[in-house]
């Protein structure tokens, strides 16, 4: 036998999904602050649902991206979501954006790479990886030009 089955309250599942859909709709129209409350309700009702956690974290981050505590909290929630479902590409994508905001370029790049592994059609992550590579190339080219000018008189 597999032990006691956890009972599922269908009304709670429906309420969680309804709150999630409301939050997702608000995110889609860029009402980030308004999306936090329904998404928070969704994760209160269904805390093991990685999609709910991921969108809640993104709403939290986007509603106040300048505040370190909001992106630290968002990062914690995204890491928890990643533990529950490592193949959810949005989790990696949003972690990448948060790492960028924190100036953690290598971690951001790794997160964007993971997003592309989970979803090869993730245009946002592909774009960010191209920008990271472009900045890297420009930095190495400018260093090369600087060396040419420094050693020109040798």
Coordinates of C-alpha atoms in Angstrom, one line a residue:
X1 CA 0.0 0.0 0.0
X2 CA 1.1 3.6 -0.7
X3 CA 0.1 5.2 2.6
X4 CA -2.8 7.6 3.2
X5 CA -3.9 9.6 0.2
X6 CA -4.0 13.3 0.5
X7 CA -7.5 14.5 0.0
X8 CA -8.0 17.1 -2.6
X9 CA -10.5 19.9 -2.1
X10 CA -11.8 20.5 -5.6
X11 CA -13.2 23.9 -4.6
X12 CA -9.8 25.0 -3.4
X13 CA -8.2 23.8 -6.6
X14 CA -10.7 25.8 -8.7
X15 CA -10.3 28.9 -6.5
X16 CA -6.5 28.6 -6.8
X17 CA -6.7 28.3 -10.6
X18 CA -9.2 31.2 -10.9
X19 CA -6.8 33.4 -8.8
X20 CA -3.9 32.3 -11.0
X21 CA -5.7 33.1 -14.2
X22 CA -6.7 36.5 -12.8
X23 CA -3.1 37.3 -11.9
X24 CA -1.8 36.0 -15.2
X25 CA -4.3 38.3 -17.1
X26 CA -3.1 41.3 -15.0
X27 CA 0.5 40.4 -15.8
X28 CA -0.3 40.2 -19.5
X29 CA -1.6 43.8 -19.4
X30 CA 1.4 44.9 -17.3
X31 CA -0.6 45.6 -14.1
X32 CA 2.2 44.1 -12.0
X33 CA 1.2 45.4 -8.6
X34 CA -2.4 44.4 -9.1
X35 CA -1.3 40.9 -10.1
X36 CA 0.5 40.2 -6.8
X37 CA -2.6 39.8 -4.7
X38 CA -4.4 37.1 -6.8
X39 CA -1.2 35.3 -7.5
X40 CA -0.4 35.3 -3.8
X41 CA -3.9 33.9 -3.1
X42 CA -3.2 31.1 -5.7
X43 CA 0.0 30.1 -4.0
X44 CA -1.6 30.2 -0.5
X45 CA -4.2 27.7 -1.9
X46 CA -1.8 25.6 -3.9
X47 CA 1.8 26.2 -2.6
X48 CA 3.3 23.3 -4.6
X49 CA 2.3 24.6 -8.0
X50 CA 5.5 25.9 -9.7
X51 CA 3.6 27.9 -12.4
X52 CA 1.8 29.8 -9.6
X53 CA 5.1 30.4 -7.7
X54 CA 6.9 31.6 -10.9
X55 CA 4.2 34.1 -11.9
X56 CA 3.9 35.4 -8.3
X57 CA 7.6 35.9 -8.1
X58 CA 7.6 37.8 -11.5
X59 CA 4.7 40.0 -10.4
X60 CA 6.5 40.7 -7.1
X61 CA 9.7 41.7 -8.9
X62 CA 8.1 43.7 -11.7
X63 CA 5.8 45.6 -9.2
X64 CA 8.9 47.0 -7.5
X65 CA 12.1 46.2 -9.4
X66 CA 14.2 48.9 -7.8
X67 CA 13.7 47.5 -4.3
X68 CA 16.3 44.9 -3.3
X69 CA 13.9 43.2 -0.9
X70 CA 11.4 42.6 -3.7
X71 CA 13.9 41.0 -6.0
X72 CA 15.5 39.0 -3.2
X73 CA 12.0 37.7 -2.3
X74 CA 11.2 37.0 -5.9
X75 CA 14.5 35.2 -6.3
X76 CA 13.7 33.0 -3.3
X77 CA 10.3 32.1 -4.7
X78 CA 11.8 31.3 -8.1
X79 CA 14.4 29.1 -6.7
X80 CA 11.7 27.2 -4.8
X81 CA 9.7 26.9 -8.0
X82 CA 12.8 25.6 -9.8
X83 CA 13.2 22.9 -7.2
X84 CA 9.6 21.8 -7.8
X85 CA 9.9 21.8 -11.6
X86 CA 13.3 22.4 -13.1
X87 CA 12.0 22.2 -16.7
X88 CA 9.7 25.3 -16.4
X89 CA 11.4 27.7 -18.8
X90 CA 9.8 30.9 -17.3
X91 CA 11.4 30.2 -14.0
X92 CA 14.9 30.2 -15.5
X93 CA 14.0 33.3 -17.7
X94 CA 12.8 35.4 -14.8
X95 CA 15.7 34.3 -12.6
X96 CA 18.0 35.5 -15.4
X97 CA 16.3 38.9 -15.4
X98 CA 16.7 39.2 -11.6
X99 CA 20.3 38.2 -11.8
X100 CA 20.9 40.8 -14.4
X101 CA 19.3 43.4 -12.2
X102 CA 21.7 42.3 -9.4
X103 CA 24.7 42.6 -11.7
X104 CA 25.3 38.8 -11.6
X105 CA 26.0 38.5 -15.3
X106 CA 27.3 34.9 -15.3
X107 CA 24.4 33.6 -13.3
X108 CA 22.0 35.5 -15.6
X109 CA 23.6 33.9 -18.6
X110 CA 23.4 30.4 -17.1
X111 CA 19.7 31.0 -16.3
X112 CA 19.0 32.2 -19.8
X113 CA 20.8 29.1 -21.2
X114 CA 18.6 26.9 -18.9
X115 CA 15.5 28.6 -20.2
X116 CA 16.5 27.8 -23.8
X117 CA 17.3 24.2 -22.8
X118 CA 13.8 23.9 -21.4
X119 CA 12.2 25.7 -24.3
X120 CA 14.4 26.2 -27.5
X121 CA 11.8 28.7 -28.8
X122 CA 12.1 31.1 -25.8
X123 CA 12.9 34.2 -27.8
X124 CA 13.4 36.4 -24.7
X125 CA 16.2 34.1 -23.4
X126 CA 17.7 33.8 -26.9
X127 CA 17.7 37.6 -27.2
X128 CA 19.3 38.1 -23.8
X129 CA 22.0 35.6 -24.7
X130 CA 22.7 37.4 -27.9
X131 CA 23.0 40.7 -26.0
X132 CA 25.3 39.2 -23.5
X133 CA 27.6 37.8 -26.3
X134 CA 27.5 41.1 -28.1
X135 CA 28.5 43.1 -25.0
X136 CA 31.3 40.5 -24.4
X137 CA 32.5 40.9 -28.0
X138 CA 32.4 44.7 -27.8
X139 CA 34.3 44.7 -24.5
X140 CA 37.1 42.5 -26.0
X141 CA 37.3 44.6 -29.2
X142 CA 37.6 47.8 -27.2
X143 CA 40.4 46.2 -25.1
X144 CA 42.1 45.3 -28.3
X145 CA 41.9 48.8 -29.7
X146 CA 43.2 50.2 -26.4
X147 CA 46.2 47.9 -26.6
X148 CA 46.9 49.1 -30.2
X149 CA 47.0 52.7 -29.0
X150 CA 49.1 51.9 -26.0
X151 CA 51.7 49.9 -27.9
X152 CA 51.6 52.1 -31.1
X153 CA 54.8 54.0 -30.2
X154 CA 56.8 50.9 -29.3

